[in-house]
Structure formats: C-alpha cells, structure tokens
Short mmCIF file of C-alpha atoms in Angstrom, two decimals:
data_model
loop_
_atom_site.label_atom_id
_atom_site.label_comp_id
_atom_site.label_asym_id
_atom_site.label_seq_id
_atom_site.Cartn_x
_atom_site.Cartn_y
_atom_site.Cartn_z
CA MET A 21 78.28 178.57 236.01
CA THR A 22 77.61 181.04 233.11
CA ASN A 23 74.28 183.58 233.02
CA THR A 24 72.80 182.81 229.67
CA ASP A 25 70.54 186.02 230.07
CA LEU A 26 73.20 187.99 230.64
CA PRO A 27 75.02 189.69 227.02
CA THR A 28 77.90 187.14 225.00
CA LEU A 29 81.60 188.84 225.51
CA ALA A 30 84.03 188.28 222.91
CA ILE A 31 87.98 189.77 223.37
CA ILE A 32 89.33 189.11 219.45
CA GLY A 33 92.90 189.84 220.65
CA ALA A 34 92.94 187.82 224.07
CA THR A 35 96.32 186.81 224.68
CA GLY A 36 98.18 189.77 223.77
CA ALA A 37 99.95 192.12 226.32
CA VAL A 38 96.72 194.70 226.72
CA GLY A 39 93.76 191.83 226.14
CA THR A 40 95.65 189.94 229.72
CA VAL A 41 95.08 193.31 231.20
CA MET A 42 91.34 192.97 229.78
CA ARG A 43 91.17 189.18 231.25
CA GLN A 44 92.02 190.78 235.14
CA ILE A 45 90.08 193.70 234.39
CA LEU A 46 87.66 191.82 233.89
CA SER A 47 87.69 189.09 236.42
CA THR A 48 88.12 192.58 239.33
CA ARG A 49 85.28 194.13 237.64
CA GLN A 50 80.92 194.16 238.72
CA ASP A 51 80.09 190.22 236.39
CA VAL A 52 77.69 191.95 233.40
CA TRP A 53 78.47 189.33 231.04
CA GLY A 54 76.86 185.67 230.63
CA GLU A 55 80.03 183.69 228.63
CA ILE A 56 83.13 184.96 227.72
CA ARG A 57 84.92 184.20 225.41
CA LEU A 58 88.61 184.44 223.57
CA VAL A 59 90.05 184.64 220.84
CA ALA A 60 93.16 184.79 219.10
CA SER A 61 95.22 184.14 216.07
CA PRO A 62 95.12 180.25 214.89
CA ARG A 63 98.62 180.06 216.57
CA SER A 64 96.53 180.17 220.09
CA ALA A 65 93.86 178.45 219.61
CA GLY A 66 93.62 175.65 222.00
CA ARG A 67 95.38 177.34 225.01
CA LYS A 68 93.17 177.88 228.25
CA LEU A 69 93.40 181.11 229.61
CA THR A 70 91.78 182.14 233.14
CA VAL A 71 89.07 185.07 233.23
CA ARG A 72 87.22 185.20 235.92
CA GLY A 73 88.50 182.21 237.67
CA GLU A 74 87.90 180.00 235.49
CA GLU A 75 89.50 178.43 232.60
CA VAL A 76 88.53 179.77 229.21
CA GLU A 77 89.84 178.10 226.02
CA VAL A 78 91.06 180.50 222.80
CA GLN A 79 89.16 180.63 220.34
CA ALA A 80 90.67 180.97 216.35
CA LEU A 81 89.26 184.08 214.83
CA ALA A 82 87.34 183.13 212.23
CA PRO A 83 83.67 184.92 211.28
CA GLU A 84 81.37 181.96 213.48
CA VAL A 85 82.81 183.34 216.35
CA PHE A 86 80.88 186.06 216.70
CA ASP A 87 78.30 184.37 216.54
CA ASP A 88 75.94 184.97 219.22
CA VAL A 89 78.22 187.49 220.75
CA ASP A 90 76.53 191.08 221.67
CA VAL A 91 79.81 192.23 222.20
CA ALA A 92 82.98 191.83 220.49
CA MET A 93 86.11 193.91 221.57
CA PHE A 94 88.98 194.37 219.98
CA ASP A 95 92.68 194.39 221.52
CA VAL A 96 94.28 194.30 218.17
CA PRO A 97 96.16 195.80 215.26
CA ASP A 98 94.63 198.73 213.30
CA GLU A 99 94.67 196.00 209.82
CA VAL A 100 93.57 193.40 212.59
CA SER A 101 90.30 195.59 213.48
CA ALA A 102 90.18 197.36 210.41
CA GLU A 103 89.42 193.70 208.90
CA TRP A 104 87.66 191.97 211.28
CA ALA A 105 85.27 194.49 213.27
CA PRO A 106 82.95 194.99 210.53
CA ILE A 107 82.77 191.16 209.67
CA ALA A 108 82.16 191.15 213.78
CA ALA A 109 78.81 193.81 213.17
CA ALA A 110 77.51 192.47 210.33
CA ARG A 111 77.30 188.83 212.48
CA GLY A 112 75.40 191.44 215.00
CA ALA A 113 78.04 191.93 217.00
CA ILE A 114 78.52 195.55 218.86
CA ALA A 115 82.76 195.67 218.03
CA VAL A 116 84.12 198.08 220.70
CA ASP A 117 88.04 198.89 219.37
CA ASN A 118 91.15 199.62 220.71
CA SER A 119 92.53 200.38 218.00
CA GLY A 120 93.20 203.54 215.74
CA ALA A 121 91.36 201.90 212.43
CA PHE A 122 88.12 203.66 212.74
CA ARG A 123 89.02 206.65 215.61
CA MET A 124 88.34 209.94 213.07
CA ASP A 125 85.33 208.31 211.23
CA PRO A 126 82.24 210.56 211.08
CA ASP A 127 79.52 207.51 211.52
CA VAL A 128 81.93 205.26 214.52
CA PRO A 129 81.99 207.59 218.11
CA LEU A 130 84.72 207.78 220.38
CA VAL A 131 83.97 207.27 223.65
CA VAL A 132 85.14 208.25 226.80
CA PRO A 133 82.30 206.81 229.77
CA GLU A 134 83.25 210.02 231.82
CA VAL A 135 83.46 212.31 229.54
CA ASN A 136 80.66 211.27 226.75
CA ALA A 137 78.72 208.12 227.64
CA PRO A 138 75.83 208.93 225.25
CA ALA A 139 77.92 209.10 222.27
CA ALA A 140 78.56 205.06 222.57
CA ARG A 141 73.97 204.91 221.43
CA ASN A 142 74.97 206.46 217.87
CA ARG A 143 77.05 203.78 216.12
CA PRO A 144 75.36 203.59 212.81
CA LYS A 145 78.20 200.92 211.79
CA GLY A 146 77.61 198.82 214.76
CA ILE A 147 81.05 200.10 216.14
CA ILE A 148 82.15 202.81 218.71
CA ALA A 149 86.11 203.64 219.24
CA ASN A 150 88.59 203.45 221.92
CA PRO A 151 90.59 205.99 222.16
CA ASN A 152 94.47 206.15 222.10
CA CYS A 153 95.80 206.20 225.47
CA THR A 154 97.96 209.20 225.07
CA THR A 155 94.30 210.90 224.57
CA LEU A 156 93.37 209.40 227.84
CA SER A 157 96.05 209.87 229.55
CA MET A 158 94.51 213.40 229.57
CA ILE A 159 90.97 213.54 228.57
CA VAL A 160 89.08 212.55 231.59
CA VAL A 161 90.63 215.53 233.43
CA LEU A 162 89.78 217.50 230.44
CA GLY A 163 86.55 216.97 230.60
CA ALA A 164 85.67 217.29 234.16
CA LEU A 165 86.96 221.13 233.65
CA HIS A 166 85.63 221.36 230.80
CA ALA A 167 82.03 220.90 231.06
CA GLU A 168 82.47 223.99 234.26
CA LEU A 169 84.50 226.24 232.13
CA GLU A 170 84.38 225.74 228.31
CA LEU A 171 88.12 225.22 226.78
CA THR A 172 89.37 227.27 223.99
CA SER A 173 93.04 226.14 223.57
CA LEU A 174 94.90 223.54 224.93
CA PHE A 175 99.10 222.94 225.04
CA ALA A 176 100.42 219.32 226.43
CA ALA A 177 103.84 217.63 226.21
CA SER A 178 104.00 214.27 227.13
CA TYR A 179 105.60 211.56 228.71
CA GLN A 180 104.89 208.06 227.43
CA ALA A 181 106.08 204.84 228.81
CA ALA A 182 108.07 202.09 226.63
CA SER A 183 104.76 199.62 227.39
CA GLY A 184 103.47 202.32 224.14
CA SER A 185 105.17 200.30 221.81
CA GLY A 186 104.14 197.21 223.00
CA GLN A 187 105.94 194.36 224.46
CA GLY A 188 108.64 194.76 222.13
CA GLY A 189 108.52 198.77 223.69
CA ILE A 190 109.04 196.61 227.03
CA ASP A 191 112.40 194.26 226.52
CA THR A 192 114.17 196.85 224.44
CA LEU A 193 113.81 198.81 227.95
CA HIS A 194 115.10 196.22 230.12
CA ASP A 195 117.70 195.27 227.84
CA GLN A 196 119.11 199.10 227.74
CA LEU A 197 118.84 199.44 231.26
CA SER A 198 121.18 196.22 232.21
CA LYS A 199 123.52 197.33 229.62
CA VAL A 200 124.13 200.70 231.58
CA ALA A 201 123.11 199.83 235.23
CA GLY A 202 126.54 199.48 236.93
CA ASN A 203 128.67 202.25 234.49
CA ARG A 204 128.41 205.76 236.39
CA ASP A 205 130.48 207.07 233.75
CA VAL A 206 128.03 206.61 230.70
CA GLY A 207 125.87 209.60 230.18
CA SER A 208 128.63 212.06 230.18
CA GLN A 209 130.28 211.82 227.38
CA PRO A 210 128.26 212.67 224.08
CA GLY A 211 127.42 209.21 222.44
CA ASP A 212 128.12 207.28 225.01
CA VAL A 213 124.72 205.57 225.58
CA ARG A 214 124.61 204.77 222.09
CA ARG A 215 127.83 203.07 222.27
CA VAL A 216 126.94 201.13 224.92
CA VAL A 217 123.66 200.40 224.22
CA GLY A 218 124.80 199.47 220.51
CA ASP A 219 122.33 198.15 218.16
CA ASP A 220 119.39 197.35 220.33
CA LEU A 221 117.15 200.48 219.86
CA GLY A 222 114.03 198.24 219.19
CA PRO A 223 111.15 200.72 218.34
CA PHE A 224 112.55 203.70 219.60
CA PRO A 225 114.77 206.00 216.81
CA ALA A 226 117.32 206.60 219.81
CA PRO A 227 118.31 204.92 223.23
CA LEU A 228 115.79 205.13 225.79
CA ALA A 229 117.68 203.99 228.66
CA LEU A 230 119.40 206.99 231.23
CA ASN A 231 117.58 209.05 228.26
CA VAL A 232 114.20 211.23 226.87
CA VAL A 233 113.47 210.31 222.83
CA PRO A 234 111.13 213.51 221.69
CA TRP A 235 109.11 211.21 219.13
CA ALA A 236 106.33 208.46 219.26
CA GLY A 237 104.74 206.82 216.37
CA SER A 238 104.81 207.48 212.81
CA GLU A 239 105.92 210.70 210.64
CA LYS A 240 103.07 213.14 209.44
CA ASP A 241 102.79 216.35 207.68
CA ASP A 242 105.31 219.30 208.39
CA GLY A 243 107.28 217.11 210.96
CA TRP A 244 104.04 216.38 213.07
CA SER A 245 103.75 212.99 215.05
CA SER A 246 101.00 210.61 214.49
CA GLU A 247 100.49 210.21 218.46
CA GLU A 248 100.75 214.61 218.43
CA LEU A 249 97.72 214.34 215.88
CA LYS A 250 95.91 211.76 217.22
CA ILE A 251 95.68 214.18 220.84
CA ARG A 252 94.55 217.02 218.52
CA ASN A 253 92.31 215.12 216.74
CA GLU A 254 90.50 212.59 219.34
CA SER A 255 90.55 215.97 221.74
CA ARG A 256 88.70 217.36 219.70
CA LYS A 257 85.74 214.94 219.08
CA ILE A 258 85.93 213.50 222.60
CA LEU A 259 84.92 216.87 223.20
CA GLU A 260 82.88 217.98 220.08
CA LEU A 261 85.23 220.79 219.35
CA PRO A 262 86.55 220.54 216.14
CA ASN A 263 88.24 223.83 215.61
CA LEU A 264 89.83 223.11 219.02
CA ALA A 265 93.47 224.74 219.02
CA VAL A 266 95.95 222.31 220.11
CA SER A 267 99.42 221.76 220.03
CA ALA A 268 101.30 218.82 221.42
CA THR A 269 104.46 217.35 221.89
CA CYS A 270 105.42 213.53 222.20
CA VAL A 271 107.88 212.10 224.25
CA ARG A 272 109.22 208.83 225.40
CA VAL A 273 110.36 208.48 228.49
CA PRO A 274 112.46 205.14 230.21
CA VAL A 275 109.30 204.50 232.26
CA VAL A 276 107.21 200.45 231.22
CA THR A 277 104.45 202.09 231.79
CA THR A 278 102.06 204.67 232.61
CA HIS A 279 101.88 207.37 230.35
CA SER A 280 101.98 211.58 231.95
CA VAL A 281 101.41 214.63 230.32
CA ALA A 282 102.05 218.70 230.82
CA LEU A 283 99.25 220.69 230.08
CA HIS A 284 99.07 224.07 230.17
CA ALA A 285 94.62 224.44 229.38
CA THR A 286 93.00 228.24 228.55
CA PHE A 287 89.22 228.41 229.32
CA GLN A 288 87.07 230.68 228.14
CA ARG A 289 85.78 231.28 232.06
CA GLU A 290 88.31 233.07 234.26
CA VAL A 291 89.81 229.92 236.71
CA THR A 292 91.17 229.67 240.37
CA THR A 293 93.08 227.10 241.59
CA ALA A 294 90.36 226.35 244.17
CA GLN A 295 88.20 226.15 242.08
CA ALA A 296 89.89 223.24 239.83
CA TRP A 297 91.17 221.28 243.00
CA GLU A 298 86.89 221.90 243.51
CA ILE A 299 85.76 220.38 239.90
CA LEU A 300 88.35 218.19 239.65
CA ARG A 301 88.20 216.77 243.72
CA ASP A 302 84.56 215.34 242.74
CA ALA A 303 85.74 214.21 239.27
CA PRO A 304 84.14 210.79 237.97
CA GLY A 305 87.98 208.43 237.06
CA VAL A 306 90.15 211.22 239.05
CA VAL A 307 92.55 211.34 241.44
CA LEU A 308 93.39 215.02 242.95
CA TYR A 309 96.89 214.86 244.41
CA ASP A 310 98.21 217.87 245.14
CA ASP A 311 100.25 219.22 247.67
CA PRO A 312 103.78 219.85 246.53
CA SER A 313 104.67 221.11 249.93
CA ARG A 314 104.51 217.82 251.14
CA ALA A 315 105.93 216.29 248.24
CA GLU A 316 103.12 215.14 247.04
CA PHE A 317 101.26 215.14 243.03
CA PRO A 318 101.88 211.65 240.32
CA THR A 319 104.50 209.73 238.83
CA PRO A 320 104.17 206.59 237.05
CA ALA A 321 106.17 205.07 239.30
CA ASP A 322 103.02 205.31 242.07
CA VAL A 323 100.39 205.99 239.49
CA VAL A 324 101.01 202.04 237.60
CA GLY A 325 98.89 199.46 237.47
CA THR A 326 95.48 202.01 239.19
CA ASP A 327 92.52 202.39 236.92
CA PRO A 328 91.96 206.60 237.27
CA THR A 329 93.78 209.44 236.13
CA TRP A 330 95.95 211.35 238.39
CA VAL A 331 96.32 214.94 238.56
CA GLY A 332 98.50 217.59 239.97
CA ARG A 333 100.51 220.49 240.10
CA ILE A 334 97.63 222.03 239.55
CA ARG A 335 98.61 225.82 238.70
CA ARG A 336 96.71 229.04 237.14
CA SER A 337 98.49 230.52 235.08
CA LEU A 338 101.32 233.38 235.99
CA ASP A 339 99.80 235.30 232.85
CA ASP A 340 96.81 234.30 231.90
CA PRO A 341 93.46 233.53 234.32
CA HIS A 342 92.17 231.94 231.81
CA SER A 343 94.79 228.70 231.88
CA LEU A 344 95.94 226.36 233.91
CA ASP A 345 99.07 224.53 233.84
CA LEU A 346 98.71 220.87 235.30
CA PHE A 347 100.05 216.93 235.07
CA VAL A 348 98.64 214.22 235.15
CA CYS A 349 99.43 210.44 234.50
CA GLY A 350 97.68 207.01 233.88
CA ASP A 351 98.80 203.21 232.93
CA ASN A 352 98.07 203.24 229.54
CA LEU A 353 97.74 198.96 229.79
CA ARG A 354 94.42 199.71 231.91
CA LYS A 355 92.49 203.17 231.84
CA GLY A 356 94.33 203.93 228.26
CA ALA A 357 93.55 201.02 227.23
CA ALA A 358 91.90 198.35 228.43
CA LEU A 359 90.12 199.37 230.92
CA ASN A 360 88.42 202.32 228.46
CA THR A 361 87.28 199.63 226.63
CA ALA A 362 85.67 197.21 229.07
CA GLN A 363 83.74 200.71 230.53
CA ILE A 364 82.78 200.77 226.95
CA ALA A 365 81.34 197.80 226.54
CA GLU A 366 79.67 197.58 229.83
CA LEU A 367 78.03 200.75 228.97
CA VAL A 368 76.70 198.41 225.68
CA ALA A 369 75.42 196.32 228.08
CA ALA A 370 73.84 198.10 230.08
CA GLU A 371 72.04 199.43 227.57
CA LEU A 372 70.87 195.66 226.00
CA THR A 373 69.98 194.09 229.61
CA THR A 374 67.47 197.38 229.51
CA GLN A 375 65.82 197.07 226.50
#
C-alpha cells in the first residue's frame, strides 16, 4: 500500500533503457517514495510495468501527470527534457534530468551526491541535472582525490561501451559480432572487417566488432567531439574548478555495457600510491580493486551490473610526484545514468520530508 506521507515520484521515460534500470534500482534501494507514477510517450500509455514488486499502469506524458508530484525524474532525449522539465517545475515538481539539456545551465546544479550533494539545494529553476555517463564513470574517484590533494589538471582516455549509444548501439554490436563470429581470418587484412560487417554500422562511424573507434558523440569545433567536451566542462562544474585543465579522447570499444577511463591526474600536493589507496579505500561509492600481481584490476566484464565506481592500476607518475595514473570502470546505465539520478532524487526526498 502506498504511504501517502512520503513524496510522490514520477519517472518520465519509464519504458526506455535507462527507465527500465531505474525501475529495477527503485525496487532494490531503501523505499523513500509514496506513489510512483510511470510516464512515457502516448504509444506506451496503458502498458503495465513492475516497480517495487507492484504493477503500475504507464501514463502518457502530459502536463497533468505532474500534478501533486514532488520529484520528476527524466530519462528521455534532450529535446523532450528541454520542453517538459520546465513544465514539471512550473506545476510544483522538482525535476531531476538525466539528459544533456540543462547540464551547463548556470542556474541548474550538476550533482553527484558523493561529491557535491549540497549543490542540489540551490535550484532556482526547480531543475537538477545529472552528468554524462562518461563523466560519472570517473568523477566519484576524482572527487575523493581532489578533496584531499587539489586537482590541477586531467588527461582522460575513455573506453566507452556500445550501450552509451542506446539500444541501437547494443543491437549493432551484437549483429556485427554474429557476422564475424567463427571467421578466424577476419581482422588480418585491411578492410576485411568492413567487408564482413557491411553497411550495418548503426550509430557508429566505423565497425565496432573487432575494432575500437576513436569517436563518440557529435562533432564540435577544432575536431573535438561532444563527449570529450562534456568530460571537460562537467568536471569543471561539479568540482567547482572553472579553470581546470582537461584533455580527453573518447573511444568506443566492443563492450555492451560499462564505460572505462584511463586517467592521468595532477594535483597541487605530492601524492604516493599508498596515499591514493588510503583515500579511495574509504571513499563512498568507490571500490578499490588494485593488485596486478594477482590480476586484480577493474574490467567492464566484472563491473557491469554493479553500482560503485571501481578503480585500480593506481600508480604515481614516474616523472611527476604530483601525478597519478589510474584506471576506472563504471556501469554507464547504473551509476552512469539511473543510479545517480535516483540518488539525487533521494537527496530531494530527504530534504522534503524534513521540512
């Protein structure tokens, strides 16, 4: 039975890939919600989906679905959030948006609860933004290190999963893998992977099976991609370091789900590997998994489906005692999207229930 004393939550985009993970997450975390409304496009209205072990009928997105809603979580494309998050806020809901529509808006906080939870309270537009999945794959680790060592510059090379391009990316990867499977000669001659895969590139500019693709996102000025600029701009905003020097190269790899990032981080203070281990061992939302002598380091195949950010291969730079090299992995559909959105919403729920 719904507890009417608890805040009401609406999930916009409840039938999508992130919305599906969101429903799973809400069914396993501490229940802080009264009514949960599931909202999607009109073509999905009337479907019944399970959340918290109960079947709930999906409602069509319309202004009235936000009536009496305290928090509305948006797991929809940018253009849908841009139109509907302000409508939700105008009808009294606090919008928590997983799209890129509001991330760099100076009047919208960009929140990672383990790093900058207090920022969620300053929301003049009634909207809180969730960072990009690649940023979220690394920022919890960087936030913990920055709090102790003061980050001054960052180099990042991402290894991004196909699911970062949505269901179409996942389907494309599986289709391509089926085409190359069993052919032990493919991948040994120029262009042979392209010939086997054919025109089935999906959302990627080159074959993903048996390949890595040094491009993710859309084209921006001077050859940078949108994903690379998101890492730079979002890290600066979350860490409140507007002049942080950041350089990123984003790469797609033939992994279904879980992004990885190789980091070279430089700090104001000198740092040792042991000191970094000590900081990260106790950091919330982080799993330290770092013993190469026993082949213990994060990989997407081991991290997928888990909530924390995993970190390993921690080394002090051979040439700079202020710098660390490390490798992080995070499930881009969980912490990289649904989980962080849910955590932000829970911050708001706690605030509302103590007022």
